XYZ file of C-alpha atoms in Angstrom:
525
model
C -77.588 -83.184 -17.035
C -80.129 -84.360 -19.544
C -80.765 -81.403 -21.848
C -83.355 -80.897 -24.606
C -82.830 -78.154 -27.195
C -85.734 -77.246 -29.474
C -84.346 -75.724 -32.669
C -81.201 -76.496 -34.621
C -80.257 -72.982 -35.671
C -76.900 -71.388 -34.817
C -77.879 -70.578 -31.228
C -79.218 -74.021 -30.360
C -76.375 -75.914 -32.031
C -73.690 -73.708 -30.522
C -75.171 -74.107 -27.044
C -75.207 -77.894 -27.467
C -71.551 -77.913 -28.518
C -70.469 -75.623 -25.683
C -72.284 -77.607 -22.996
C -70.961 -80.911 -24.275
C -67.450 -79.495 -24.425
C -67.718 -78.323 -20.801
C -69.028 -81.669 -19.565
C -69.001 -84.764 -21.767
C -71.380 -86.447 -19.288
C -74.266 -84.214 -20.409
C -76.901 -86.009 -22.503
C -77.914 -83.430 -25.084
C -80.519 -83.812 -27.825
C -81.322 -81.195 -30.462
C -84.611 -81.387 -32.366
C -84.819 -79.558 -35.703
C -87.936 -79.767 -37.876
C -85.989 -79.065 -41.082
C -83.420 -81.254 -42.813
C -79.726 -80.564 -42.084
C -79.257 -78.927 -45.499
C -82.429 -76.832 -45.305
C -81.464 -73.295 -44.457
C -83.131 -70.039 -45.308
C -81.188 -66.856 -45.911
C -77.663 -66.393 -47.183
C -74.904 -64.837 -45.065
C -74.589 -64.047 -41.368
C -72.459 -61.257 -39.886
C -70.152 -61.309 -36.877
C -68.435 -58.429 -35.130
C -64.859 -58.658 -33.876
C -66.217 -58.665 -30.305
C -68.369 -61.759 -30.903
C -65.500 -63.567 -32.583
C -63.364 -62.834 -29.542
C -65.942 -64.496 -27.301
C -66.064 -67.574 -29.527
C -62.277 -67.791 -29.554
C -62.115 -67.631 -25.753
C -64.674 -70.429 -25.427
C -63.409 -72.761 -28.165
C -60.179 -71.815 -29.923
C -60.314 -74.724 -32.338
C -63.832 -73.947 -33.521
C -62.962 -70.245 -33.817
C -60.049 -71.142 -36.089
C -62.351 -73.317 -38.200
C -64.821 -70.455 -38.538
C -62.070 -68.008 -39.458
C -61.082 -70.110 -42.473
C -64.563 -69.595 -43.938
C -64.952 -65.875 -43.315
C -65.284 -63.080 -45.801
C -63.932 -59.946 -44.120
C -64.195 -56.238 -44.827
C -63.269 -52.936 -43.260
C -65.091 -50.527 -45.596
C -68.691 -49.464 -46.076
C -69.722 -48.213 -49.523
C -72.741 -45.917 -49.641
C -74.202 -45.463 -53.132
C -76.164 -42.221 -53.093
C -77.235 -39.936 -55.935
C -75.134 -41.766 -58.474
C -71.895 -41.669 -56.484
C -70.107 -44.127 -54.226
C -68.881 -42.868 -50.866
C -66.483 -45.158 -48.990
C -65.926 -45.028 -45.237
C -63.321 -47.269 -43.621
C -62.432 -48.686 -40.238
C -65.381 -51.026 -39.695
C -64.049 -54.542 -39.002
C -66.685 -57.207 -39.672
C -66.751 -60.774 -40.922
C -69.433 -62.968 -42.480
C -69.944 -66.475 -43.748
C -72.731 -68.401 -45.409
C -75.531 -69.455 -43.068
C -75.435 -72.963 -44.523
C -71.669 -73.133 -43.947
C -72.117 -71.988 -40.348
C -74.787 -74.605 -39.691
C -72.686 -77.377 -41.231
C -69.684 -76.395 -39.100
C -71.821 -76.353 -35.959
C -73.451 -79.667 -36.856
C -70.031 -81.242 -37.391
C -68.818 -79.866 -34.060
C -71.872 -81.277 -32.267
C -71.416 -84.714 -33.846
C -67.718 -84.662 -32.979
C -68.606 -84.029 -29.326
C -71.395 -86.603 -29.190
C -74.510 -84.407 -29.285
C -77.623 -86.220 -30.541
C -79.033 -84.349 -33.556
C -82.548 -85.179 -34.779
C -83.356 -83.464 -38.081
C -86.688 -83.448 -39.923
C -88.181 -84.188 -36.523
C -90.641 -82.235 -34.426
C -89.730 -82.068 -30.766
C -92.045 -83.767 -28.278
C -94.385 -81.535 -26.294
C -92.679 -79.086 -23.980
C -94.324 -80.460 -20.845
C -93.198 -83.961 -21.766
C -89.646 -82.686 -22.264
C -89.713 -80.752 -18.995
C -90.722 -83.879 -17.128
C -88.027 -86.048 -18.693
C -85.116 -83.571 -18.895
C -83.220 -81.417 -16.434
C -83.246 -78.463 -18.831
C -85.320 -77.530 -21.882
C -84.004 -74.771 -24.163
C -86.412 -73.139 -26.618
C -84.244 -71.941 -29.500
C -87.103 -72.200 -31.987
C -86.833 -68.772 -33.553
C -88.785 -65.572 -33.956
C -92.080 -67.453 -34.367
C -91.349 -69.661 -31.348
C -94.197 -72.081 -30.687
C -92.765 -72.657 -27.221
C -92.962 -68.969 -26.379
C -96.494 -68.721 -27.733
C -97.648 -71.755 -25.734
C -96.261 -70.228 -22.531
C -97.145 -66.600 -23.225
C -98.743 -66.277 -19.794
C -95.318 -66.882 -18.228
C -92.918 -65.224 -20.675
C -95.301 -62.328 -21.411
C -93.976 -61.563 -24.905
C -94.311 -58.225 -26.658
C -94.319 -58.383 -30.472
C -93.821 -55.155 -32.413
C -94.317 -55.643 -36.185
C -92.779 -52.747 -38.122
C -94.061 -50.995 -41.233
C -91.137 -51.423 -43.643
C -91.145 -54.348 -46.054
C -88.018 -56.318 -46.847
C -86.910 -59.415 -48.734
C -83.804 -61.513 -48.070
C -81.990 -62.407 -51.302
C -78.548 -63.357 -52.538
C -76.329 -62.629 -55.520
C -73.245 -64.108 -57.126
C -71.781 -60.622 -57.284
C -69.083 -60.695 -54.609
C -68.932 -57.281 -52.971
C -65.598 -56.044 -51.678
C -67.228 -54.184 -48.774
C -70.563 -53.709 -47.062
C -72.901 -51.964 -49.503
C -75.759 -49.548 -48.963
C -77.529 -48.840 -52.253
C -79.952 -45.914 -51.826
C -82.104 -46.063 -54.933
C -84.588 -43.431 -56.046
C -87.478 -44.922 -58.013
C -90.703 -43.471 -59.448
C -92.457 -44.818 -56.336
C -90.021 -43.629 -53.691
C -86.792 -44.649 -51.986
C -85.665 -48.274 -51.867
C -82.501 -49.435 -50.161
C -80.286 -52.487 -50.346
C -78.146 -53.845 -47.522
C -75.472 -56.016 -49.145
C -72.376 -57.789 -47.869
C -70.072 -60.615 -48.997
C -70.201 -63.927 -47.163
C -67.931 -66.111 -49.302
C -65.730 -66.065 -52.387
C -68.839 -66.852 -54.419
C -71.707 -64.755 -53.138
C -73.196 -61.870 -51.174
C -76.339 -61.203 -49.200
C -78.699 -58.747 -50.914
C -81.536 -57.449 -48.700
C -84.071 -55.138 -50.343
C -86.018 -52.860 -48.001
C -88.565 -50.077 -48.484
C -91.355 -48.227 -46.722
C -94.760 -49.876 -46.973
C -96.118 -46.887 -48.935
C -93.333 -47.302 -51.521
C -93.927 -51.060 -51.588
C -97.627 -50.564 -52.338
C -97.038 -47.793 -54.869
C -94.621 -50.068 -56.742
C -97.265 -52.806 -56.870
C -95.388 -55.335 -54.753
C -98.503 -55.897 -52.655
C -100.037 -57.816 -55.581
C -98.339 -61.038 -54.497
C -98.271 -60.403 -50.748
C -101.321 -62.556 -50.004
C -100.372 -65.523 -52.169
C -100.470 -68.776 -50.149
C -96.762 -69.537 -50.538
C -95.651 -72.669 -48.713
C -92.587 -72.569 -46.428
C -89.476 -72.615 -48.595
C -91.283 -71.267 -51.681
C -90.187 -67.831 -52.893
C -92.245 -65.007 -54.369
C -90.739 -65.472 -57.819
C -92.780 -62.703 -59.425
C -91.460 -60.161 -56.933
C -87.921 -61.538 -57.255
C -88.048 -61.155 -61.044
C -89.217 -57.577 -60.632
C -86.414 -56.801 -58.182
C -83.882 -58.404 -60.511
C -84.993 -55.912 -63.146
C -85.164 -52.904 -60.809
C -81.684 -53.506 -59.399
C -79.968 -54.536 -62.624
C -77.455 -51.692 -62.284
C -76.566 -52.673 -58.717
C -76.263 -56.347 -59.684
C -73.910 -55.358 -62.516
C -74.745 -58.311 -64.745
C -74.876 -60.841 -61.911
C -77.726 -63.065 -60.832
C -80.196 -62.448 -58.006
C -81.035 -65.609 -56.080
C -84.044 -66.476 -53.945
C -84.221 -68.840 -50.988
C -87.568 -68.823 -49.211
C -87.600 -65.174 -50.310
C -90.869 -63.359 -49.766
C -91.944 -60.002 -48.421
C -91.637 -59.715 -44.660
C -92.219 -57.104 -41.978
C -89.632 -57.156 -39.232
C -91.006 -57.969 -35.788
C -89.169 -56.831 -32.680
C -89.592 -59.505 -30.006
C -89.257 -58.766 -26.309
C -90.180 -60.896 -23.294
C -90.741 -59.856 -19.698
C -89.300 -63.185 -18.567
C -86.890 -65.524 -20.339
C -87.204 -68.613 -18.167
C -89.705 -70.579 -16.124
C -88.558 -73.474 -13.990
C -86.346 -75.616 -16.215
C -87.544 -73.990 -19.469
C -85.516 -71.134 -20.993
C -85.679 -69.031 -24.165
C -82.611 -68.418 -26.326
C -81.914 -66.284 -29.399
C -84.793 -64.978 -31.516
C -87.301 -66.809 -29.318
C -86.300 -64.436 -26.507
C -85.472 -61.265 -28.458
C -84.855 -59.872 -31.921
C -82.845 -56.907 -33.217
C -83.321 -55.365 -36.655
C -81.106 -56.817 -39.378
C -79.703 -53.372 -40.237
C -77.243 -53.656 -37.333
C -76.328 -57.279 -38.152
C -76.935 -58.695 -34.683
C -79.431 -61.565 -35.022
C -77.083 -64.557 -35.180
C -74.551 -62.671 -33.072
C -77.018 -62.310 -30.195
C -78.107 -65.946 -30.392
C -74.543 -67.239 -30.232
C -73.663 -64.825 -27.440
C -76.733 -66.119 -25.573
C -75.334 -69.620 -25.991
C -71.948 -68.548 -24.630
C -73.541 -66.936 -21.584
C -76.017 -69.738 -20.873
C -73.345 -72.431 -21.113
C -71.083 -70.505 -18.736
C -73.882 -69.839 -16.227
C -74.945 -73.492 -16.195
C -71.343 -74.539 -15.654
C -70.575 -72.007 -12.924
C -73.775 -72.036 -10.840
C -75.249 -74.655 -8.543
C -78.759 -75.530 -9.656
C -80.837 -74.771 -12.734
C -82.768 -71.873 -11.199
C -79.637 -70.009 -10.098
C -78.009 -70.579 -13.491
C -81.023 -69.329 -15.453
C -81.382 -66.296 -13.179
C -77.721 -65.458 -13.794
C -78.099 -65.984 -17.555
C -81.098 -63.690 -17.852
C -79.546 -61.060 -15.602
C -76.317 -61.033 -17.612
C -77.839 -61.104 -21.071
C -80.868 -58.876 -20.616
C -78.781 -55.720 -20.189
C -76.727 -56.466 -23.294
C -79.755 -57.433 -25.367
C -81.812 -54.403 -24.361
C -78.907 -52.114 -25.204
C -78.591 -53.778 -28.610
C -82.341 -53.524 -29.155
C -82.239 -49.795 -28.427
C -79.561 -49.378 -31.091
C -81.534 -51.584 -33.487
C -84.710 -49.601 -32.826
C -82.957 -46.344 -33.686
C -81.567 -47.941 -36.841
C -84.845 -49.424 -38.062
C -86.688 -46.157 -37.404
C -84.055 -44.302 -39.423
C -84.641 -46.584 -42.389
C -88.409 -46.360 -41.933
C -88.032 -42.591 -42.294
C -85.278 -42.539 -44.909
C -87.454 -40.298 -47.077
C -86.717 -37.475 -44.616
C -82.986 -37.698 -45.309
C -82.584 -38.363 -49.033
C -82.587 -34.646 -49.812
C -79.470 -34.041 -47.726
C -76.025 -33.370 -49.227
C -74.107 -36.599 -49.759
C -71.602 -36.283 -46.921
C -74.269 -35.298 -44.421
C -76.477 -38.191 -45.546
C -73.617 -40.670 -45.203
C -72.750 -39.349 -41.760
C -76.351 -39.692 -40.600
C -76.634 -43.193 -42.032
C -73.462 -44.352 -40.292
C -74.429 -42.859 -36.917
C -78.126 -43.807 -37.099
C -77.986 -46.435 -34.324
C -76.104 -44.083 -31.952
C -73.570 -46.847 -31.394
C -71.167 -45.079 -33.758
C -70.719 -41.508 -32.563
C -68.881 -38.624 -34.176
C -65.803 -39.336 -32.045
C -65.952 -43.038 -32.849
C -66.303 -42.330 -36.550
C -63.294 -40.019 -36.411
C -61.263 -42.852 -34.893
C -62.425 -45.227 -37.634
C -61.932 -42.894 -40.598
C -60.296 -39.508 -39.829
C -60.393 -38.370 -43.461
C -64.148 -38.859 -43.677
C -64.619 -37.020 -40.373
C -62.534 -34.121 -41.711
C -64.757 -33.987 -44.787
C -67.876 -33.946 -42.598
C -66.462 -31.060 -40.565
C -65.362 -29.041 -43.585
C -68.624 -29.400 -45.499
C -70.746 -28.693 -42.449
C -68.765 -25.548 -41.615
C -69.095 -24.376 -45.220
C -72.856 -24.953 -45.096
C -73.001 -22.570 -42.120
C -71.054 -19.898 -43.997
C -67.871 -20.345 -41.949
C -64.477 -19.871 -43.563
C -62.635 -21.883 -40.907
C -63.546 -25.279 -39.528
C -64.504 -25.397 -35.861
C -66.243 -28.247 -34.032
C -69.940 -28.336 -34.843
C -70.977 -27.738 -31.232
C -69.290 -24.328 -31.358
C -70.932 -23.245 -34.613
C -73.958 -20.910 -34.642
C -77.424 -22.434 -34.723
C -80.631 -20.817 -35.940
C -84.110 -21.643 -34.645
C -86.531 -19.576 -36.690
C -85.548 -15.956 -36.096
C -83.414 -16.853 -33.077
C -79.683 -17.374 -33.616
C -77.587 -19.043 -30.924
C -73.847 -18.415 -30.823
C -73.181 -22.140 -30.388
C -74.996 -25.447 -30.023
C -74.387 -25.922 -26.292
C -77.723 -26.063 -24.478
C -77.995 -26.255 -20.682
C -81.212 -27.508 -19.148
C -80.919 -27.424 -15.337
C -82.904 -29.892 -13.276
C -85.748 -28.699 -11.080
C -84.124 -27.313 -7.921
C -87.358 -26.982 -5.868
C -86.184 -23.619 -4.526
C -89.011 -21.247 -5.482
C -91.360 -19.687 -2.938
C -95.028 -19.696 -3.948
C -93.819 -20.189 -7.505
C -91.567 -17.097 -7.408
C -87.916 -17.636 -8.475
C -85.427 -15.854 -6.222
C -81.721 -15.161 -5.873
C -80.928 -18.869 -6.070
C -82.391 -19.017 -9.586
C -80.635 -15.802 -10.586
C -77.244 -17.231 -9.629
C -78.009 -20.736 -10.856
C -79.220 -19.780 -14.334
C -77.018 -16.712 -14.639
C -73.848 -18.703 -14.000
C -74.786 -21.192 -16.712
C -75.311 -18.350 -19.169
C -71.999 -16.708 -18.255
C -70.298 -20.075 -18.653
C -70.592 -19.811 -22.424
C -73.651 -21.866 -23.339
C -75.613 -20.749 -26.366
C -78.973 -21.460 -24.742
C -79.987 -21.876 -21.108
C -83.346 -23.474 -20.365
C -85.136 -23.120 -17.067
C -86.401 -26.024 -15.037
C -90.087 -26.889 -15.517
C -92.156 -23.785 -14.784
C -95.698 -24.624 -13.715
C -98.715 -23.018 -15.370
C -100.873 -23.012 -12.226
C -100.659 -23.575 -8.484
C -102.338 -26.955 -8.961
C -99.765 -27.842 -11.624
C -96.824 -27.860 -9.203
C -95.037 -31.044 -8.195
C -93.926 -29.548 -4.852
C -94.345 -26.236 -3.010
C -90.815 -25.381 -4.227
C -91.610 -25.480 -7.948
C -91.354 -22.320 -10.010
C -94.458 -20.939 -11.670
C -95.826 -18.408 -14.115
C -99.411 -17.690 -13.183
C -99.039 -14.364 -11.312
C -97.600 -10.955 -12.126
C -95.064 -11.351 -9.322
C -93.722 -14.538 -10.851
C -93.562 -12.866 -14.259
C -91.526 -9.991 -12.867
C -89.145 -12.337 -11.036
C -88.459 -14.284 -14.221
C -88.002 -11.008 -16.124
C -85.241 -10.047 -13.673
C -83.364 -13.262 -14.485
C -83.835 -12.841 -18.242
C -82.560 -9.261 -18.094
C -79.465 -10.388 -16.196
C -78.700 -13.127 -18.731
C -79.074 -10.708 -21.640
C -76.975 -8.009 -19.983
C -74.140 -10.179 -18.680
C -73.752 -12.844 -21.379
C -74.286 -13.626 -25.037
C -76.550 -16.554 -24.157
C -80.253 -16.818 -24.824
C -82.668 -18.141 -22.224
C -85.788 -20.241 -22.655
C -88.622 -21.321 -20.393
C -90.039 -24.830 -20.020
C -93.763 -24.747 -19.292
C -95.239 -27.805 -17.647
C -97.877 -29.335 -15.414
C -97.390 -32.009 -12.772
C -100.509 -34.000 -13.617
C -100.954 -36.875 -11.184
C -97.481 -36.337 -9.706
C -98.439 -33.107 -7.937
C -98.878 -32.118 -4.311
C -95.773 -33.897 -2.991
C -92.996 -33.002 -0.569
C -89.705 -31.381 -1.499
C -87.293 -33.994 -2.838
C -85.045 -34.004 0.238
C -88.067 -34.346 2.553
C -89.428 -37.460 0.853
C -89.585 -37.692 -2.939
C -93.087 -38.445 -4.264
C -94.524 -38.575 -0.731
C -97.679 -36.500 -0.075
C -97.356 -33.310 1.948
C -97.164 -33.845 5.707
C -100.075 -31.535 6.500
C -103.165 -32.764 4.609
C -104.549 -29.239 4.697
C -101.649 -28.049 2.513
C -102.337 -30.532 -0.298
C -104.001 -29.285 -3.450
C -106.328 -31.125 -5.859
C -104.673 -33.077 -8.673
C -105.499 -32.990 -12.357
C -105.382 -36.749 -12.837
C -107.575 -39.814 -13.414
């Protein structure tokens, strides 16, 4: 095939190398507007899983990469003047410039045509003259913007401000510096990428950023590649303790707001998006370059294994979309945690560290215990002590207080709507259903949605609480739960809105009632 790749970042270069390796007959050209040595940023992070994929696809290149990696297994969290170390992580990083040089060398070795300091021809011209056009032109993809009617992008700019910097202080582990300043909380994400330097990302809420006066230089007309030196000098001074006598370096460093990119469609005909052009994930989970290179692995395999461009691109998008959306959910949880870090900085140190490490929901309590049992033991012991317990028991079995209500444990059962009420009145089915859950040991049992009016029901079988008879029927269930168990019981009030006046689930979910005369008016647009 004749293949055009717009963008010479890690994703575009890696795709070119993979495709050429799979079939030397491919004619592949990569256009990159910057020079081969122009690269912005410092280090890039890889997980063990990504490295395994690279090794499976190209053992020789994986071995070359491995010789350049800085590796770590610990995370250091600096909080309230103390360092807290948690182990068992398993990541690797290398300089972005080193990665690009290695990929460029691999492409040249395989015979890929690399055009640097060169703008790609128009997309329509490329589509007409090539079998496949890959837009790997980054988060601000001009290709995506020009074809927005097809790709239907969604751009979500976030409120936090951050700046990508570097330092010649070589960290021994991933670093989170949580710094309290007169203006609010600032945080640093730092990690080593070589024997000579580390990435140093400064992040803070926009309110903190403005209060500290960093907005003074935000509107300066800085050209691409030019750093906000005034802000960098200020950060060098603010983080002197964290830098420990080392330098803070800039490289196209200016204040940014992270933008989450999503697209409804990733390909159109023989045009396909790859990497940040298709999707982004917040830097706090270290997945940007990882996702782009995994895209390249998947796209190369799909093109090699499928007959025809359309089938290959369908397979690529189908395979990658699930993985990317899962990663974006984790990244969203992580970025929102850092956006709201002010809510957590009053917590005891161990609790804060635990919440930071599990913020993306990818690392769970059980997973953290596998990674670092001693830290998990400390979490358990301190949490039990905070609840006034002399012995450590799993948190889910510890008491929980909601206002004046104390639950014996943290197990909450919320049954699904069973559509078994008659005129909104719960009967014996509900007594057995909810009563058995309470007797099973849960601390709190919640009812299904209980409708506030006859018109607020989804189906004729929904429970309600708008008559005295319904009240008395619910009281019977509550009395049973209180008499026969130590559980507490709660009621969910709700209204169907536009979803109302439908059949019972097993008679046709969301279908209108069979007899039009039995339907009731909806509260809906």
